[in-house]
Every structure is written in structure tokens, then in C-alpha cells.
mmCIF file of N, CA and C in Angstrom:
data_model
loop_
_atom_site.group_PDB
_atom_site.id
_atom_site.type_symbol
_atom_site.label_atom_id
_atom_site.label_comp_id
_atom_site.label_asym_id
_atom_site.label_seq_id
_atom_site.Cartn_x
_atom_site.Cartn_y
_atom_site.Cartn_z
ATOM 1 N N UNK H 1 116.487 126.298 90.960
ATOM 2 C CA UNK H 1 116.363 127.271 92.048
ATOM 3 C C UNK H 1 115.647 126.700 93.265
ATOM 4 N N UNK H 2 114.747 125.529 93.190
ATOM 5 C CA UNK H 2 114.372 125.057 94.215
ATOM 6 C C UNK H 2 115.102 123.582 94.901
ATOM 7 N N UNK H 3 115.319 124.102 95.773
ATOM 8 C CA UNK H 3 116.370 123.531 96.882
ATOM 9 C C UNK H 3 115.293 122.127 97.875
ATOM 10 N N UNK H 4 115.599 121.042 97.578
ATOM 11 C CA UNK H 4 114.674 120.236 98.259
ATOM 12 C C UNK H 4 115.267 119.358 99.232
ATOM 13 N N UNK H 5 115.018 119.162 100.602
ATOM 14 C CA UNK H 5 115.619 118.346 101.528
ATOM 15 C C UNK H 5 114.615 117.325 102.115
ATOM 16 N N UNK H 6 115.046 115.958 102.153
ATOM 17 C CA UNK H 6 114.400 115.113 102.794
ATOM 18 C C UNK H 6 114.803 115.120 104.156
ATOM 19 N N UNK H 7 113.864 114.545 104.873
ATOM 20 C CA UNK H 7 114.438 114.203 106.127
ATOM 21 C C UNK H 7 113.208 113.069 107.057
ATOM 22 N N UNK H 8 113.954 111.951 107.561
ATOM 23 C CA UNK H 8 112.963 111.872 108.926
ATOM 24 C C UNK H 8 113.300 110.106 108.363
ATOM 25 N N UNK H 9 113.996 109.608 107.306
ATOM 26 C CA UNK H 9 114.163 108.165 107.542
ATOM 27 C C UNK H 9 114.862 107.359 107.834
ATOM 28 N N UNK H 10 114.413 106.056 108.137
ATOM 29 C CA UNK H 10 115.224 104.974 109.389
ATOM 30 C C UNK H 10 115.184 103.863 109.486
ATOM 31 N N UNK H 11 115.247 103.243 110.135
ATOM 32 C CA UNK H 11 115.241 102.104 110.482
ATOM 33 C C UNK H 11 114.214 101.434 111.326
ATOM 34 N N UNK H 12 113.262 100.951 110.696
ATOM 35 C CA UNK H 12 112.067 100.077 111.799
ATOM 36 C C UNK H 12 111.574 98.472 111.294
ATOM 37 N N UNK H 13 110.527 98.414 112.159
ATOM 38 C CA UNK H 13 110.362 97.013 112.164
ATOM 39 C C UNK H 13 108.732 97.191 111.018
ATOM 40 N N UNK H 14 108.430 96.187 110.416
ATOM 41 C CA UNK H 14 107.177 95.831 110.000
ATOM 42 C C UNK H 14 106.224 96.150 110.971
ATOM 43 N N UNK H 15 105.224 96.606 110.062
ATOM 44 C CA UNK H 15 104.236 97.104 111.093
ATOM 45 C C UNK H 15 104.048 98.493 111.412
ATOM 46 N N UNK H 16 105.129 99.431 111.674
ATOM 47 C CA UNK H 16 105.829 100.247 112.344
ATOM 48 C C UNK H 16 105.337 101.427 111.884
ATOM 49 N N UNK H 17 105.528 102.812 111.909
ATOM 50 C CA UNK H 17 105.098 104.086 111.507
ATOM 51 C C UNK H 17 106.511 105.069 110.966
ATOM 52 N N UNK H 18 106.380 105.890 110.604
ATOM 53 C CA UNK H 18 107.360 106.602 109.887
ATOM 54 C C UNK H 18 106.962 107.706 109.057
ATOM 55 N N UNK H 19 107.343 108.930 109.700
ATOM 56 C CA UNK H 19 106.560 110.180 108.814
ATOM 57 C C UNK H 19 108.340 110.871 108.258
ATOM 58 N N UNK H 20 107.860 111.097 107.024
ATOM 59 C CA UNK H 20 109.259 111.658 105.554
ATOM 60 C C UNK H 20 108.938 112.935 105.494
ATOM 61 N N UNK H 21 109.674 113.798 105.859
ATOM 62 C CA UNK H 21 109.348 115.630 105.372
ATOM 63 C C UNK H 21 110.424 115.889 104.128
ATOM 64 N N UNK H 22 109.731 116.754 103.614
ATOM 65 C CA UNK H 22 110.213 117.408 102.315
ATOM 66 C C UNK H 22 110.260 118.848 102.478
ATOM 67 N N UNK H 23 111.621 119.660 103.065
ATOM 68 C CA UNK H 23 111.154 120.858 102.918
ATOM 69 C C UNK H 23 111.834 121.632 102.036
ATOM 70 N N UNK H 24 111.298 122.929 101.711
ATOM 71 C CA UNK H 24 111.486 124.077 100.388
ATOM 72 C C UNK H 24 112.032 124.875 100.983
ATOM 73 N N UNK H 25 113.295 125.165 99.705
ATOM 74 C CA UNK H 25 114.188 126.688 100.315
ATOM 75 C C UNK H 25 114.349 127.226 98.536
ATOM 76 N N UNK H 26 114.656 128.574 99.193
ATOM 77 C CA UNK H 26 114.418 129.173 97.693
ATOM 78 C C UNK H 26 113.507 129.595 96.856
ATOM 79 N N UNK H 27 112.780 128.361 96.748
ATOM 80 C CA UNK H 27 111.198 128.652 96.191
ATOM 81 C C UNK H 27 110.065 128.349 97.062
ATOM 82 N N UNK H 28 109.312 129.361 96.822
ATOM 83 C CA UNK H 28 108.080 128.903 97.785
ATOM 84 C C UNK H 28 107.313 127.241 97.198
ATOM 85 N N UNK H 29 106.887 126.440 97.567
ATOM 86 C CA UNK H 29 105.976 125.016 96.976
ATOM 87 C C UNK H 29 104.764 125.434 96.096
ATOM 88 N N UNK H 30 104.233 127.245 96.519
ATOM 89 C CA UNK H 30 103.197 127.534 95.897
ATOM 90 C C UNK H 30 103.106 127.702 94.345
ATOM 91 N N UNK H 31 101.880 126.856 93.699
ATOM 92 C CA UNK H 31 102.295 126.834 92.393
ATOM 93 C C UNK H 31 102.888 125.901 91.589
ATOM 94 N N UNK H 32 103.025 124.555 93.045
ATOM 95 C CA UNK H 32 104.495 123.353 92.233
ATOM 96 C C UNK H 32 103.270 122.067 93.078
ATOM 97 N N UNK H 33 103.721 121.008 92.316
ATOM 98 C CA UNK H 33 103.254 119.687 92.683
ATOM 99 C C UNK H 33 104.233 119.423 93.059
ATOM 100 N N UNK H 34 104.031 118.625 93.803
ATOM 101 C CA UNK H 34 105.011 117.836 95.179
ATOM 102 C C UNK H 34 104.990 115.913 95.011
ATOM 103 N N UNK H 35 106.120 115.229 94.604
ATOM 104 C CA UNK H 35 105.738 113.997 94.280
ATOM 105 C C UNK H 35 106.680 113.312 95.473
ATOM 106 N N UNK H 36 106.929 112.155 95.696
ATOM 107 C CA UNK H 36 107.136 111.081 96.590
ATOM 108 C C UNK H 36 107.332 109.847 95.337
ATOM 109 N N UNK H 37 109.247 109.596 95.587
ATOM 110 C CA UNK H 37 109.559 108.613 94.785
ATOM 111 C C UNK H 37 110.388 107.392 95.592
ATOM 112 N N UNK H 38 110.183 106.113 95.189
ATOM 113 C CA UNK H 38 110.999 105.388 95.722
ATOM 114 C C UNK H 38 112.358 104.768 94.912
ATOM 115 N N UNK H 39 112.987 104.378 95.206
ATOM 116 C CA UNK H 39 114.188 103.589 94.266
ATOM 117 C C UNK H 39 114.560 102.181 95.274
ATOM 118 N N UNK H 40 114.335 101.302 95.078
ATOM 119 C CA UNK H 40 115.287 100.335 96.014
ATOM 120 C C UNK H 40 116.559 99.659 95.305
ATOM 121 N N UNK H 41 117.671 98.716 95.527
ATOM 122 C CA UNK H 41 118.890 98.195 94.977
ATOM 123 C C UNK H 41 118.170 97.557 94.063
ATOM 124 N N UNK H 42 118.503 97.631 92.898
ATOM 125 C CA UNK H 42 118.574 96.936 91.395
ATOM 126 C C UNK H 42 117.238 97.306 90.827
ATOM 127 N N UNK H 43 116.560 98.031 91.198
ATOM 128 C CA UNK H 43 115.101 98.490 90.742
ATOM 129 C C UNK H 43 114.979 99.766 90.314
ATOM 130 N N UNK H 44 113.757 100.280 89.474
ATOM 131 C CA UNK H 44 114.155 101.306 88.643
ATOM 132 C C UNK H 44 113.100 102.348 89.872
ATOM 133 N N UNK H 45 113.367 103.617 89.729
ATOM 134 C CA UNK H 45 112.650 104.371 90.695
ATOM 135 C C UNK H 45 110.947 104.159 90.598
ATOM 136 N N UNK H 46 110.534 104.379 91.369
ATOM 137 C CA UNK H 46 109.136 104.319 91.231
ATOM 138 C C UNK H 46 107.772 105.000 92.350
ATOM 139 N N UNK H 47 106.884 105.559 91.491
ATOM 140 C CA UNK H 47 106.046 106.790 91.792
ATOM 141 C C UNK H 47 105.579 106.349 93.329
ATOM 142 N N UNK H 48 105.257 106.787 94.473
ATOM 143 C CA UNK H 48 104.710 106.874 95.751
ATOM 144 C C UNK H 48 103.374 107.296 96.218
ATOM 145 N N UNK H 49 103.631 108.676 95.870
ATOM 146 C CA UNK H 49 102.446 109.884 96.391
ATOM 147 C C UNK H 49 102.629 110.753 95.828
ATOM 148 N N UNK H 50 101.796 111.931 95.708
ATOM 149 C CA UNK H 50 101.831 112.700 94.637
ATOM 150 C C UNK H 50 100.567 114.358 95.666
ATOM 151 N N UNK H 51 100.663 115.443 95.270
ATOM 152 C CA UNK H 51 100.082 116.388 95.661
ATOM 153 C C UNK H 51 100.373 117.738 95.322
ATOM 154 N N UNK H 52 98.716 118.230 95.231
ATOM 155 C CA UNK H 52 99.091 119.640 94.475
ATOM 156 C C UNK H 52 99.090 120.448 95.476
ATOM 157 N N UNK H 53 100.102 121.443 95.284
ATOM 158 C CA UNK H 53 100.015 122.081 96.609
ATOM 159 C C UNK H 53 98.672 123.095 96.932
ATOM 160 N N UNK H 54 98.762 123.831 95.705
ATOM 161 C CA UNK H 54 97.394 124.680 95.812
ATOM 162 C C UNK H 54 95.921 124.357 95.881
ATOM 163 N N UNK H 55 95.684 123.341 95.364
ATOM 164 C CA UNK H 55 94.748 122.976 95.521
ATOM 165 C C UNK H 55 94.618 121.391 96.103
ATOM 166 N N UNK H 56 95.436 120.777 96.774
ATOM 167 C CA UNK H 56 95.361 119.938 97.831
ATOM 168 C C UNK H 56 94.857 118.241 97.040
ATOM 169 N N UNK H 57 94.791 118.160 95.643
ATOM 170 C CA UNK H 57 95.129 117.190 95.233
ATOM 171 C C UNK H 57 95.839 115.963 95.425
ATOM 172 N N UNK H 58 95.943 114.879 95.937
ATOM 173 C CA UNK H 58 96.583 113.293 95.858
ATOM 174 C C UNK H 58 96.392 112.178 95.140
ATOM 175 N N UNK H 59 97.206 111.702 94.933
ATOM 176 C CA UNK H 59 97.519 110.642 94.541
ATOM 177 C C UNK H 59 98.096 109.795 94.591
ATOM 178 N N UNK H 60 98.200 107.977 94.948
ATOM 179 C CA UNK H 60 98.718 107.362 95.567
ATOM 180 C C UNK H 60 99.007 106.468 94.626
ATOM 181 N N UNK H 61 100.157 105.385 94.854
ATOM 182 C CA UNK H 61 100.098 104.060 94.020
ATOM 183 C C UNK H 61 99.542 102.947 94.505
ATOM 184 N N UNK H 62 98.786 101.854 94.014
ATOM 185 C CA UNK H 62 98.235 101.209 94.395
ATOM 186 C C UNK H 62 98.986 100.233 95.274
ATOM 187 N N UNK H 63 100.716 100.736 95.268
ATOM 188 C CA UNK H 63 101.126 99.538 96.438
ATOM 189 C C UNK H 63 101.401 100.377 97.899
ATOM 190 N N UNK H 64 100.836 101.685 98.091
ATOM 191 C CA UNK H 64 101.167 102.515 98.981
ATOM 192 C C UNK H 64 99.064 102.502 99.635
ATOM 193 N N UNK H 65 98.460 102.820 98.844
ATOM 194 C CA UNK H 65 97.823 103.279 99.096
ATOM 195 C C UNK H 65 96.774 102.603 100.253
ATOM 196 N N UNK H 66 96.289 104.002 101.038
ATOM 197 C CA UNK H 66 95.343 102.939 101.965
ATOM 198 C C UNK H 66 96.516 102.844 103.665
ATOM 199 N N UNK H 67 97.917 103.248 103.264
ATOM 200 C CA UNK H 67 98.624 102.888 104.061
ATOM 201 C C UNK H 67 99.629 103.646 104.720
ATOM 202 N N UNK H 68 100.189 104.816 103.421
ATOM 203 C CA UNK H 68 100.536 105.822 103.015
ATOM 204 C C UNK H 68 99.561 107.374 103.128
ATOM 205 N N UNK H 69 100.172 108.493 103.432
ATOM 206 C CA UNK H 69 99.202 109.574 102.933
ATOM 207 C C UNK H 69 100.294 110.717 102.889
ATOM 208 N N UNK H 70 100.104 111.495 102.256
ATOM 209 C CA UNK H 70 100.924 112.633 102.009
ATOM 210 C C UNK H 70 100.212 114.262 102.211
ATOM 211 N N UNK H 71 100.307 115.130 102.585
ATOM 212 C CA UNK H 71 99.959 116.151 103.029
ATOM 213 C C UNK H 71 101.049 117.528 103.683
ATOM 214 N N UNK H 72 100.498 118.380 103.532
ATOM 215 C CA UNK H 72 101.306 120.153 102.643
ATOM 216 C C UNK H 72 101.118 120.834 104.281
ATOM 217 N N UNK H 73 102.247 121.528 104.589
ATOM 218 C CA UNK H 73 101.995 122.645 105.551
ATOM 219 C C UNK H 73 102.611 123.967 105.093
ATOM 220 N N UNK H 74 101.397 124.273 104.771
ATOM 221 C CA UNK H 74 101.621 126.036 103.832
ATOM 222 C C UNK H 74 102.579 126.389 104.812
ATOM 223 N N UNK H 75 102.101 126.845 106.129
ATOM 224 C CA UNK H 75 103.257 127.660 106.538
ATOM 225 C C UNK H 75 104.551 126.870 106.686
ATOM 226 N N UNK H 76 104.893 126.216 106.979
ATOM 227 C CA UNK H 76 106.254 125.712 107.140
ATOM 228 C C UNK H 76 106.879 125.027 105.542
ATOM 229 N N UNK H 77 105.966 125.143 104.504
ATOM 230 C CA UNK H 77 106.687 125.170 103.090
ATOM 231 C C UNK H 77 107.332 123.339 103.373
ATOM 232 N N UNK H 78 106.187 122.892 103.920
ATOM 233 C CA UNK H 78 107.229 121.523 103.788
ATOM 234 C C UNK H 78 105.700 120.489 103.575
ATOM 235 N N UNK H 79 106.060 119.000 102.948
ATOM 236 C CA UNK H 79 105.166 117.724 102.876
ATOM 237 C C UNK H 79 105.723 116.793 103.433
ATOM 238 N N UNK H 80 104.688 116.119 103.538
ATOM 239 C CA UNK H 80 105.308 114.962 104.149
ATOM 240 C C UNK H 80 104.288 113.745 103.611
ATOM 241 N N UNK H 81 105.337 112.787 104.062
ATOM 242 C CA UNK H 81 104.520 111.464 103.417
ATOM 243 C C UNK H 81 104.815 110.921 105.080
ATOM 244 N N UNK H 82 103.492 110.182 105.487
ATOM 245 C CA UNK H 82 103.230 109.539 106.597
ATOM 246 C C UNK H 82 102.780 108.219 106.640
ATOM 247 N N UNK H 83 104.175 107.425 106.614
ATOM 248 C CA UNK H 83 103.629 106.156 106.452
ATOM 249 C C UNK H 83 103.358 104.801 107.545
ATOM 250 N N UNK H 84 102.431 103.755 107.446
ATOM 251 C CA UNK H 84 101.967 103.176 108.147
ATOM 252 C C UNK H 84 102.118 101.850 107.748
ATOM 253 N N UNK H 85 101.976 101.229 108.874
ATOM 254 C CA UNK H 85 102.034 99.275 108.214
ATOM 255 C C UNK H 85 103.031 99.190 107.450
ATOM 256 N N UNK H 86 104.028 99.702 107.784
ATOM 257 C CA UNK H 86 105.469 99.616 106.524
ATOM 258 C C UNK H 86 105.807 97.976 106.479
ATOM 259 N N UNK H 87 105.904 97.712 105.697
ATOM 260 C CA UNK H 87 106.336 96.228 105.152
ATOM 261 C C UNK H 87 107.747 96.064 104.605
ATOM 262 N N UNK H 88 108.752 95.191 104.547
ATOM 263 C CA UNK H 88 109.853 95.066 104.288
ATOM 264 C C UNK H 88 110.202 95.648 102.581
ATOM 265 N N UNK H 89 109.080 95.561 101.785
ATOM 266 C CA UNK H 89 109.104 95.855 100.456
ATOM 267 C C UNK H 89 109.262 97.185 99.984
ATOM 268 N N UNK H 90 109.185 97.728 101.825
ATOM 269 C CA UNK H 90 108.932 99.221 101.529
ATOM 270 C C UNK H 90 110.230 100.013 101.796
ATOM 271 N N UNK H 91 111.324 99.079 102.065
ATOM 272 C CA UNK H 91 112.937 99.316 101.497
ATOM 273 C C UNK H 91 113.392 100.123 100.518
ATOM 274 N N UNK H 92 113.908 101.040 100.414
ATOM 275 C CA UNK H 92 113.920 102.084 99.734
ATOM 276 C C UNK H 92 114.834 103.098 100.103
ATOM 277 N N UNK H 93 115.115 104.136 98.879
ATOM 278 C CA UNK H 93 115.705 105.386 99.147
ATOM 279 C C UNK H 93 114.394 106.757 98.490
ATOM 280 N N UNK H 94 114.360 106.959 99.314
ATOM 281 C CA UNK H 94 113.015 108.009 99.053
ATOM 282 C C UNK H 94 113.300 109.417 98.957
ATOM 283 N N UNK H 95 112.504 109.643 97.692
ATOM 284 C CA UNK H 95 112.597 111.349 97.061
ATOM 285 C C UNK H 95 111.721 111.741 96.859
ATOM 286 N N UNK H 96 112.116 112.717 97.152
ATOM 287 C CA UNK H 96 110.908 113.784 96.939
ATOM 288 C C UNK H 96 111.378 114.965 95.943
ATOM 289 N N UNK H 97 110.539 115.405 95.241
ATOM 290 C CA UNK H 97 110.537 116.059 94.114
ATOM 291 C C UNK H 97 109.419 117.188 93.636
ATOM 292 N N UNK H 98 109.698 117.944 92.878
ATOM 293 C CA UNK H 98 109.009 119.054 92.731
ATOM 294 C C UNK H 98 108.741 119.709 91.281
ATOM 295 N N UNK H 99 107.256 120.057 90.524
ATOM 296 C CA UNK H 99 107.178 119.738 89.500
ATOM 297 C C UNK H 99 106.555 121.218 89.295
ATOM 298 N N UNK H 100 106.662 122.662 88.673
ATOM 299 C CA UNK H 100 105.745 123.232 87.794
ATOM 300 C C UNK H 100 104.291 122.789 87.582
ATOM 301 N N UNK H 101 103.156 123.437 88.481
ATOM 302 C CA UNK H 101 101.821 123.244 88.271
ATOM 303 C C UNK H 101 100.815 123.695 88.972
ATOM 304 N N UNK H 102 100.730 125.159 87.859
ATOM 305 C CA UNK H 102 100.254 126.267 87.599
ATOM 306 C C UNK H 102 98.946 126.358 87.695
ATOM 307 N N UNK H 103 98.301 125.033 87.486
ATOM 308 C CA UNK H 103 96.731 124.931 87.111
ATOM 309 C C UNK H 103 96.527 123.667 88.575
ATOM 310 N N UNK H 104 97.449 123.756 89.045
ATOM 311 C CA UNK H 104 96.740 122.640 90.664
ATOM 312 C C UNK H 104 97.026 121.260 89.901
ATOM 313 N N UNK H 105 97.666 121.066 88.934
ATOM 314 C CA UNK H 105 97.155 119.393 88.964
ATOM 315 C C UNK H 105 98.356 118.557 89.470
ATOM 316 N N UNK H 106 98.165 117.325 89.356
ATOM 317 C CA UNK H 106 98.905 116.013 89.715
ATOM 318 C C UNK H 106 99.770 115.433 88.738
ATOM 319 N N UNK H 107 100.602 114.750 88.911
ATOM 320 C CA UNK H 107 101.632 113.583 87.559
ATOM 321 C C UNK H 107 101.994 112.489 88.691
ATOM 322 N N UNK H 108 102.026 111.260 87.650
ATOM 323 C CA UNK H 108 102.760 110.512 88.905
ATOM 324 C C UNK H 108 104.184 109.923 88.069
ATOM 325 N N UNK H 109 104.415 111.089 86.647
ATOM 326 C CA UNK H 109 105.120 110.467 85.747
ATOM 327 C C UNK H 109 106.512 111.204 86.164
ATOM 328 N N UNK H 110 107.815 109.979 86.304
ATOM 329 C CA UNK H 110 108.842 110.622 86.512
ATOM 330 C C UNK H 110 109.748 112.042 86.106
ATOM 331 N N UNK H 111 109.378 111.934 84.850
ATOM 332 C CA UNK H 111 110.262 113.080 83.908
ATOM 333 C C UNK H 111 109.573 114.287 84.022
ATOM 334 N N UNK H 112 108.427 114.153 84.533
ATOM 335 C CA UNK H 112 107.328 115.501 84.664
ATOM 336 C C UNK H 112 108.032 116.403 85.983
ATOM 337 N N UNK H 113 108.972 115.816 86.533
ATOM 338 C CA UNK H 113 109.399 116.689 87.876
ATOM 339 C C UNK H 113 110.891 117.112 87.351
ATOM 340 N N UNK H 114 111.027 118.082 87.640
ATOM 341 C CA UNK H 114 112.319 119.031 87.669
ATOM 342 C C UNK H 114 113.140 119.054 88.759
ATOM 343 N N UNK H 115 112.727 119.187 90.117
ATOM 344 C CA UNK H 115 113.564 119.613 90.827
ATOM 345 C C UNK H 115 113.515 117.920 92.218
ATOM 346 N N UNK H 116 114.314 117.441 92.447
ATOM 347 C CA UNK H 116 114.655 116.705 93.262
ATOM 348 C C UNK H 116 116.166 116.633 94.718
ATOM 349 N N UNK H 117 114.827 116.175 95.656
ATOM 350 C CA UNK H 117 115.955 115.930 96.843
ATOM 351 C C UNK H 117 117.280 115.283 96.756
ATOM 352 N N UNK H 118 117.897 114.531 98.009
ATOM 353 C CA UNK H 118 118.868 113.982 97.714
ATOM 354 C C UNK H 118 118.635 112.305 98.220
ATOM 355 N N UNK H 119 117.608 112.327 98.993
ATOM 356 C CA UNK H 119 116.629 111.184 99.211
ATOM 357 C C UNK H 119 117.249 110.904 100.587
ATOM 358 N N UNK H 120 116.236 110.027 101.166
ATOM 359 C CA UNK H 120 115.981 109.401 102.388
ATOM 360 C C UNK H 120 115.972 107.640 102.635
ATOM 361 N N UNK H 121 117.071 107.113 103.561
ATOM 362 C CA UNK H 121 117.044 105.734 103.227
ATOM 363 C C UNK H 121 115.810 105.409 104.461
ATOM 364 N N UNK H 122 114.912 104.802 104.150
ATOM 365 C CA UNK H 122 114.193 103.457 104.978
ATOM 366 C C UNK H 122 114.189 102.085 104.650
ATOM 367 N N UNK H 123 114.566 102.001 105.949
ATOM 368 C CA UNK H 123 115.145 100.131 105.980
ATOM 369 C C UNK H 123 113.523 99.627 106.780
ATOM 370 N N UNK H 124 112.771 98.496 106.789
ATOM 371 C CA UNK H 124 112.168 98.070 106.888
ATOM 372 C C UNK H 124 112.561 96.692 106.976
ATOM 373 N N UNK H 125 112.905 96.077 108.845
ATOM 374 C CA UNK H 125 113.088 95.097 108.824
ATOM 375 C C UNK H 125 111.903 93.649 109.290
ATOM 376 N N UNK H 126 111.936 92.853 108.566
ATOM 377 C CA UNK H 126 110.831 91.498 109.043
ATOM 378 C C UNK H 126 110.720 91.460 110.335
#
């Protein structure tokens, strides 16, 4: 029932900036953790950012973090991941996803999310 759309990725240079929205139709985000996944060609998907919506929880991976940040706009029912110093490694098709969590907490584990976008390509060129 929850309907998830990415939007906002592209094409830039190293170095460069790039903010990813995730927004909600159908279901409100309230009540759901909000994750940030990557996939690149021949690689298996892998965890990003992570946030509870209700209680404003994050979590980052140690190859994002520091560089990356992710953050909730109650009213507009959408997240975003805002990223910085993008590096070529950071090539990817990016999802965002949406998990049941009732008690505010975090996962950064794939199978723990139910509902997923249709993803976002960023190219990151040298």
C-alpha cells in the first residue's frame, strides 16, 4: 500500500553535491523507517542511510558517512538523502525503501524493508 518514488538523480562530477528525495503516497511515513539503498552493475545492493521517522533516528554506512546525511520532512511526507564529496564509487542505482517501525527504531538489514522505490540512477564522473 505504500507507494514510494525516488527522484532528483544525475549526472555530476567528483566532488559535486546531489540531494535524492523519497516521497510517500498512500501511506503516511509516520510509524515506518525510511532506508537508502545502493546497487551498482555486478554488485549486490547495499545499505546507505537509514532513519526513523518518528523519532528522528540515523544511521549511516561507514562508506557514506561523514559525507552523506539523510533527513524527514513531516509535512511534505518525503526524505531525502543529501549527498556531498560524491566520488566515482558512488555510481549507483539508488532506493529508497520503507520498513514497519512502530517503536522508532532503525535496520540497515535488507529484508527488514517491505516496501521499495523504483530507484534513482547517479553517475559520478572522475
Amino acid at each position: 500500500q505504500v507507494q514510494l518514488v525516488e527522484s532528483g538523480g544525475g549526472l555530476l562530477q567528483a566532488g559535486g553535491s546531489l540531494r535524492l528525495s523519497c516521497a510517500a503516497s498512500g501511506h503516511s511515513f509516520s510509524s515506518y523507517g525510511i532506508g537508502w539503498f545502493r546497487q551498482a552493475p555486478g554488485k549486490e545492493r547495499e545499505f546507505v542511510a537509514a532513519i526513523s521517522w518518528t523519532r528522528g533516528i540515523v544511521s549511516y554506512s561507514d562508506t557514506v558517512k561523514g559525507r552523506f546525511t539523510i533527513s524527514r520532512d513531516n509535512a511534505k511526507n518525503t526524505v531525502y538523502l543529501q549527498m556531498n564529496s560524491v566520488k566515482p564509487e558512488d555510481t549507483a542505482v539508488y532506493y529508497c525503501a520503507a520498513r514497519a517501525a512502530p517503536f522508532g527504531s532503525v535496520s540497515v538489514g535488507e529484508d527488514e524493508y517491505g516496501y521499495w522505490g523504483q530507484g534513482t540512477q547517479v553517475t559520478v564522473s572522475s
